[in-house]
mmCIF file of C-alpha atoms in Angstrom:
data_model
loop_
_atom_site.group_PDB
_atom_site.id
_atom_site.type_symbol
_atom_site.label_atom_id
_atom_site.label_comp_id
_atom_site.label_asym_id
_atom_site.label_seq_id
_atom_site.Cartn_x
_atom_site.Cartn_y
_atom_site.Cartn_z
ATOM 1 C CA UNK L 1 0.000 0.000 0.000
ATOM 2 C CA UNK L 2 1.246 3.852 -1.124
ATOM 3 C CA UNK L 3 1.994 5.521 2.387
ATOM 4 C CA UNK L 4 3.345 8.427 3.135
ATOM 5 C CA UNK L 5 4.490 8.727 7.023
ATOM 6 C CA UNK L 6 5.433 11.725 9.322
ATOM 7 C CA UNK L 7 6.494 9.733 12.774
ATOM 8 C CA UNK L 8 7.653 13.397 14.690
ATOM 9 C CA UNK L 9 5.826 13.846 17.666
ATOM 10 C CA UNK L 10 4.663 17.394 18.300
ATOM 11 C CA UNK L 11 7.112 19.777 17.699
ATOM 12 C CA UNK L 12 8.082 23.377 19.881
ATOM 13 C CA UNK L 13 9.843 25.695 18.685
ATOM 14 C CA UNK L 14 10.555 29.110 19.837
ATOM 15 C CA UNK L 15 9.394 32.127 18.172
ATOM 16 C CA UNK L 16 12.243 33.112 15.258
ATOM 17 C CA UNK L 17 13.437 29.525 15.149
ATOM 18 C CA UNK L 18 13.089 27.352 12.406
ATOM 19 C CA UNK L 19 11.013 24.472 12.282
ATOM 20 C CA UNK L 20 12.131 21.322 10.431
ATOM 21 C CA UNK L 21 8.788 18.387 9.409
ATOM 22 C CA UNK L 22 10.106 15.497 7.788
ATOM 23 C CA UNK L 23 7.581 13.080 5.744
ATOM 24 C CA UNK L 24 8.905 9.579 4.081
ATOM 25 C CA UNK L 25 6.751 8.042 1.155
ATOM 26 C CA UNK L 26 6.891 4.249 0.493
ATOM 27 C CA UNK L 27 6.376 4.338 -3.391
ATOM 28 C CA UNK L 28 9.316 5.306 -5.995
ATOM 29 C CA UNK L 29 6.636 6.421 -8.406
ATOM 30 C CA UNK L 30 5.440 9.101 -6.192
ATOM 31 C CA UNK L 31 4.821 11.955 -8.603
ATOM 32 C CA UNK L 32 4.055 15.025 -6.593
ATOM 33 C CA UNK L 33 4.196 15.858 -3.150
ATOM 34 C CA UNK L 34 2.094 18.953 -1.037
ATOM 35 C CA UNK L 35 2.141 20.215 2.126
ATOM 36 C CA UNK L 36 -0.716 21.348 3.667
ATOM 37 C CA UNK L 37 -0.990 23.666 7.091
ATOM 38 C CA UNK L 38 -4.114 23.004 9.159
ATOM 39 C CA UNK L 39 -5.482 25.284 11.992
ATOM 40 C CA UNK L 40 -7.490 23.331 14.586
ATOM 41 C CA UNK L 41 -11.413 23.329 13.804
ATOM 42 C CA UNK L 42 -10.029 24.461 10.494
ATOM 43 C CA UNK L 43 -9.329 22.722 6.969
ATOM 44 C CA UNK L 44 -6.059 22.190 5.127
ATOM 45 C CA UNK L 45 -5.021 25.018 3.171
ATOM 46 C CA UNK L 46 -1.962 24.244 0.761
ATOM 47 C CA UNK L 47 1.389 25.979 1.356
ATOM 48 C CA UNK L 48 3.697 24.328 -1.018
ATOM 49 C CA UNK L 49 4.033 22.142 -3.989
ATOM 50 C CA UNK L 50 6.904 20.339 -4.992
ATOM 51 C CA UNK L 51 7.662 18.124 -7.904
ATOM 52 C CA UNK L 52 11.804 17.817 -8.715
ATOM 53 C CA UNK L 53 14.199 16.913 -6.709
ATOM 54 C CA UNK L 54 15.678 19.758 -4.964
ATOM 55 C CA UNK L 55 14.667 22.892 -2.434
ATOM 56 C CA UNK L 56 11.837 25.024 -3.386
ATOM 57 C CA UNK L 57 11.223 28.186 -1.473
ATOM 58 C CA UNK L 58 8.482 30.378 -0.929
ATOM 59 C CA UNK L 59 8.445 33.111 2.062
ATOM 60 C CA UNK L 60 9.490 31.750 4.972
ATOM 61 C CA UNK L 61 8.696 28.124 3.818
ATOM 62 C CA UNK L 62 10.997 25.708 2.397
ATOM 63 C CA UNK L 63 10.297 22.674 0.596
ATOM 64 C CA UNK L 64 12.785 20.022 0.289
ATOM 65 C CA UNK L 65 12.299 16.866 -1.888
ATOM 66 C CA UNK L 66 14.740 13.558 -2.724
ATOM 67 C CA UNK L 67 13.610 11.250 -4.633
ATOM 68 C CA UNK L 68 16.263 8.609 -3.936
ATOM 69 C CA UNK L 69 15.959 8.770 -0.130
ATOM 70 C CA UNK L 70 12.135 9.109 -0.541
ATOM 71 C CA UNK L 71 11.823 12.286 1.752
ATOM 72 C CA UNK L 72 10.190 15.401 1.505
ATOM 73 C CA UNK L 73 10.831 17.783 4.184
ATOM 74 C CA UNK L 74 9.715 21.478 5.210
ATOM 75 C CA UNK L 75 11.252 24.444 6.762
ATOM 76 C CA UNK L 76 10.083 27.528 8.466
ATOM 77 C CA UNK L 77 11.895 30.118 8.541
ATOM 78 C CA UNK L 78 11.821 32.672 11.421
ATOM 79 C CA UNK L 79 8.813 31.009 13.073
ATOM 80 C CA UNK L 80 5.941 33.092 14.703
ATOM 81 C CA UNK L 81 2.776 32.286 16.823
ATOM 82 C CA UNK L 82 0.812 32.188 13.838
ATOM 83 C CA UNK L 83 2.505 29.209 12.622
ATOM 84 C CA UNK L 84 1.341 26.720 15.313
ATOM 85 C CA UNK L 85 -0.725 24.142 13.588
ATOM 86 C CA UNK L 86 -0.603 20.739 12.424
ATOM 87 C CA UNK L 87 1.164 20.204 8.985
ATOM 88 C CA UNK L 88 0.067 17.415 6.541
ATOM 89 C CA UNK L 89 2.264 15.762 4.133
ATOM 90 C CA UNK L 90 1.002 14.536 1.013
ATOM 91 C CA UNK L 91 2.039 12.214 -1.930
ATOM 92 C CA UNK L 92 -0.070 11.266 -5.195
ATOM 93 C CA UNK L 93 1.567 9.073 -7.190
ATOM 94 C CA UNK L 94 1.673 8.211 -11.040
ATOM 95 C CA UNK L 95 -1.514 7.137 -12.555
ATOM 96 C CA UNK L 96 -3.172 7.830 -9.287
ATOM 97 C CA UNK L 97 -5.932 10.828 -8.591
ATOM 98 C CA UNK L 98 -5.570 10.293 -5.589
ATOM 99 C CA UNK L 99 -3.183 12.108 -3.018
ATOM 100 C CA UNK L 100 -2.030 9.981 -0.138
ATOM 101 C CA UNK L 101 -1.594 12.088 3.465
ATOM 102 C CA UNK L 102 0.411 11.467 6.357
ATOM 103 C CA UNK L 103 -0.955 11.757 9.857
ATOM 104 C CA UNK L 104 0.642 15.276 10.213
ATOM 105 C CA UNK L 105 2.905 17.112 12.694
ATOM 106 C CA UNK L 106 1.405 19.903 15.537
ATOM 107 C CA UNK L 107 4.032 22.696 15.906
ATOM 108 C CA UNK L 108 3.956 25.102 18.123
ATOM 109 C CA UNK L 109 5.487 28.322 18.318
ATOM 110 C CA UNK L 110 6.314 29.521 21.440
ATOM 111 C CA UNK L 111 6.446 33.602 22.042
ATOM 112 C CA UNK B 1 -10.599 32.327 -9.568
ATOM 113 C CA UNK B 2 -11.955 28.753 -8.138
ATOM 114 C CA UNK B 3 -13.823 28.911 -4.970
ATOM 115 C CA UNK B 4 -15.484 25.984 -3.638
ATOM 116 C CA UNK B 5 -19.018 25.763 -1.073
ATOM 117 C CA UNK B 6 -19.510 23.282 1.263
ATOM 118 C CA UNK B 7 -22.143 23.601 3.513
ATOM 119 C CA UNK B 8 -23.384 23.533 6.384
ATOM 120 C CA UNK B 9 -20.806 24.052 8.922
ATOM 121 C CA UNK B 10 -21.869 22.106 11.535
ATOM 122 C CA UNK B 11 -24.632 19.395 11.734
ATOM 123 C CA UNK B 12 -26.194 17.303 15.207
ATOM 124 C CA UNK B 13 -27.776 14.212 14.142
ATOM 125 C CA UNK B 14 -29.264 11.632 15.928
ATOM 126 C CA UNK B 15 -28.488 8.341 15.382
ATOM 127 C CA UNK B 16 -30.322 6.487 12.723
ATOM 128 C CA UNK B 17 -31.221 9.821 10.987
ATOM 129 C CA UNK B 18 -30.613 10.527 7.401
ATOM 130 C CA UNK B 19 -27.731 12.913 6.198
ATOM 131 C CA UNK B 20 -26.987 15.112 3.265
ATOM 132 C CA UNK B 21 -23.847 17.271 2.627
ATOM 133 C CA UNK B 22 -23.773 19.084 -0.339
ATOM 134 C CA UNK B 23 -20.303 20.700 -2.163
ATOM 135 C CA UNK B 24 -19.836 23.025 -5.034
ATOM 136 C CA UNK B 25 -17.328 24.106 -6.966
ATOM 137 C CA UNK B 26 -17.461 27.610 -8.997
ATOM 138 C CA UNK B 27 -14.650 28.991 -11.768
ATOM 139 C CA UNK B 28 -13.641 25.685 -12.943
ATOM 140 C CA UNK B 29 -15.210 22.415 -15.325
ATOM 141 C CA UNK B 30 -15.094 19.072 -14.986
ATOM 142 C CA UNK B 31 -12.893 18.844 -12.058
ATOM 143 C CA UNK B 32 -11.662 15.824 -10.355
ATOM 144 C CA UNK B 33 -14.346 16.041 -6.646
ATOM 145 C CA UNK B 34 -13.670 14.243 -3.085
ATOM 146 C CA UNK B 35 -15.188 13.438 0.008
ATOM 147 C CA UNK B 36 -12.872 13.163 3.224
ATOM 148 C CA UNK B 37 -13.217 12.725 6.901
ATOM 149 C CA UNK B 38 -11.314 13.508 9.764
ATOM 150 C CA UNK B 39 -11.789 11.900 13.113
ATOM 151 C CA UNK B 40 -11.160 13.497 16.090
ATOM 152 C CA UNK B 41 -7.165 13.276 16.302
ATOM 153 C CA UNK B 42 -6.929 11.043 12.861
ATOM 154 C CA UNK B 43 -5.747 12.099 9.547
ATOM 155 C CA UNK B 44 -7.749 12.212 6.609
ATOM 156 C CA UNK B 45 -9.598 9.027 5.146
ATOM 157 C CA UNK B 46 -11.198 9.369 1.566
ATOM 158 C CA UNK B 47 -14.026 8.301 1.561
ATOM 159 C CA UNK B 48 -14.879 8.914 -2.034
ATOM 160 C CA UNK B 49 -13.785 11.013 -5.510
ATOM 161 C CA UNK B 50 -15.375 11.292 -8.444
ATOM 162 C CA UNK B 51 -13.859 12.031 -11.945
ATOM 163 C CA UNK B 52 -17.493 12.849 -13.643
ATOM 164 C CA UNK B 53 -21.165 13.203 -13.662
ATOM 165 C CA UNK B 54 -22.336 10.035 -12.176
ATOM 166 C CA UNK B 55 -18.583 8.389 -12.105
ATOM 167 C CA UNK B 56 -18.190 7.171 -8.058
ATOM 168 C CA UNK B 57 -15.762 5.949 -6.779
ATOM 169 C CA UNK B 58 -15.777 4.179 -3.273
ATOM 170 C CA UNK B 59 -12.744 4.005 -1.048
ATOM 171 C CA UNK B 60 -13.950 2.736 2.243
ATOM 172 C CA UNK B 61 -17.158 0.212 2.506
ATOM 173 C CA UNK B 62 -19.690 2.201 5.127
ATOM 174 C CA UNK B 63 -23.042 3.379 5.291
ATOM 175 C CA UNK B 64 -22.229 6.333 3.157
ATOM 176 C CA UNK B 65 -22.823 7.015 -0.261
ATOM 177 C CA UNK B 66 -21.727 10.220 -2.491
ATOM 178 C CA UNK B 67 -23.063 11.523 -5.934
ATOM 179 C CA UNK B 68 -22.521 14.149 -8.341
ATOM 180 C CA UNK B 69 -25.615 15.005 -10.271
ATOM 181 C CA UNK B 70 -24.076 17.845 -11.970
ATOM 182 C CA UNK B 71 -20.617 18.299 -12.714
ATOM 183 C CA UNK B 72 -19.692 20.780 -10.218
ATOM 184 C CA UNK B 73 -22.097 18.901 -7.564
ATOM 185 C CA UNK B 74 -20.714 16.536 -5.286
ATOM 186 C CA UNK B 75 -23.658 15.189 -2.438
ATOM 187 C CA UNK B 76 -22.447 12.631 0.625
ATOM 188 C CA UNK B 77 -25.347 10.950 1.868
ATOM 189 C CA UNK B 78 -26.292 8.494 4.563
ATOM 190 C CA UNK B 79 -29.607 6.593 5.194
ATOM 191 C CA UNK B 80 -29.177 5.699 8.393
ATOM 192 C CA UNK B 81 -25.957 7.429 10.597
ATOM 193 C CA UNK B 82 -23.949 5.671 13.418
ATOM 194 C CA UNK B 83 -22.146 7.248 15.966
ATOM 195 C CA UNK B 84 -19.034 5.907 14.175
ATOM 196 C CA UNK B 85 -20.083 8.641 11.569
ATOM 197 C CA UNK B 86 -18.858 11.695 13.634
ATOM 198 C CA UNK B 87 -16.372 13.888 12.593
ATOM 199 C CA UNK B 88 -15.193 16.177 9.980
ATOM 200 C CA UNK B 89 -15.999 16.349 6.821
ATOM 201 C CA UNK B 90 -14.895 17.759 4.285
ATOM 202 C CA UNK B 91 -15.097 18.171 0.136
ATOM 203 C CA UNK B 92 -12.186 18.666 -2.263
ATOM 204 C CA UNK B 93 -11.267 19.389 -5.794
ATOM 205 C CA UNK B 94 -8.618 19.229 -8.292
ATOM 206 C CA UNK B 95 -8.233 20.073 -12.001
ATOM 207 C CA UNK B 96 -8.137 16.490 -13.986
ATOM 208 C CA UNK B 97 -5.354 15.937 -16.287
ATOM 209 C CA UNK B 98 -2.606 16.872 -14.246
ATOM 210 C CA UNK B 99 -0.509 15.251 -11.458
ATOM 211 C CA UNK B 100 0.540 18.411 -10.232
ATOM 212 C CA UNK B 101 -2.579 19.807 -9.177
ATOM 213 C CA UNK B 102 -3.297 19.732 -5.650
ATOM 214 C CA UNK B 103 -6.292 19.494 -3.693
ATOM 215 C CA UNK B 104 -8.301 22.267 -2.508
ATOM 216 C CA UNK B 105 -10.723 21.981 0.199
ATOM 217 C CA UNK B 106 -13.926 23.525 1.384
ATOM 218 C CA UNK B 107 -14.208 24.556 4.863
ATOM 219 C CA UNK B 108 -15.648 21.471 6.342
ATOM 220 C CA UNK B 109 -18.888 20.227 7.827
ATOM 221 C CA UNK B 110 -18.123 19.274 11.618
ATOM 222 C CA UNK B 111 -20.573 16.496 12.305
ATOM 223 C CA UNK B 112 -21.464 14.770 15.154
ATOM 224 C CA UNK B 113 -24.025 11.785 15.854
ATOM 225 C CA UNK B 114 -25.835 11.810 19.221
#
């Protein structure tokens, strides 16, 4: 079965800090991968795409994907309050509508 | 620009009562549609997506049943709800015909069955 997996517990960081998510993927024919920040009571709203191998960067966000390690990862920069939520990982793979999400990762930001 | 409806926002429903959500999509055709839920705590579970008018597909064998009557219409209905049947709900879409698109979601229709 496709998977994708984020295993971090909840994650603090302090305010200006950067927080690191990690998310592993099971299937080398992953295509595309998203992350997606969610506010509690809230629902998803996308924050980054990614599709080569490499860093994308947007803001204070930073997308990293590799392909042979099967890892896609995510940065922020300079972290503030507003940033506390849980972030899902997602995967969709080739030939597949559907997108695959991890569990997610709470961060908080602490002032 | 796409925007997409979901409604209502929050639903009480005894158990063994019927249930309809209804999602919309506006600014875009023939898009790729999905129901999802989110437990309490638990990630998201499709439920079901739907490619076109009438085209269903079911991920997860329930009491539930979806349908798109038009093709920006996407309905999740139950006969019968369980208190299993709690949570969140909510609808997605995605332009067809391209792996990179990703999935945009309504704001969610917080359910619970007392």
């Amino acid at each position: 079965q496709k998977e994708v997996e984020q295993n971090s517990g909840p994650l603090s960081v302090p305010e200006g800090a950067i927080a690191s998510l990690n998310c592993t993927y099971s299937d080398r024919g992953s295509q595309s991968f998203f992350w997606y920040r969610q506010y509690s009571g809230k629902s998803p709203e996308l924050i980054m795409s990614i599709y080569s191998n490499g860093d994308k960067e947007d803001g204070r966000f930073t997308a990293q994907l590799n392909k042979a390690s099967q890892y896609v990862s995510l940065l922020i920069r300079d972290s503030q309050p507003s940033d506390s939520a849980t972030y899902l990982c997602a995967g969709r793979y080739y030939g597949n509508n559907r997108l695959a999400f991890g569990k997610g990762n709470q961060v908080v930001v602490i002032p | 620009s796409q925007t997409i409806h979901q409604w209502p926002a929050t639903l009480v429903q005894p158990v063994g009562s019927p249930l309809s959500l209804e999602c919309t999509v506006e600014g875009t055709s023939n898009p790729n549609l999905y129901w999802y839920r989110q437990a309490a705590g638990r990630g998201l579970q499709l439920l079901f997506y739907s490619v076109g008018i009438g085209q269903i597909s079911s991920e997860v064998p329930q009491n539930l049943s979806a349908s798109r009557p038009q093709d920006r219409q996407f309905i999740l209905s139950s006969k019968k709800l369980l208190l299993s049947d709690s949570g969140f709900y909510l609808c997605a879409w995605n332009r067809q015909s391209s792996y990179n698109s990703p999935l945009h979601f309504g704001n969610g229709t917080r359910l619970t069955v007392t």
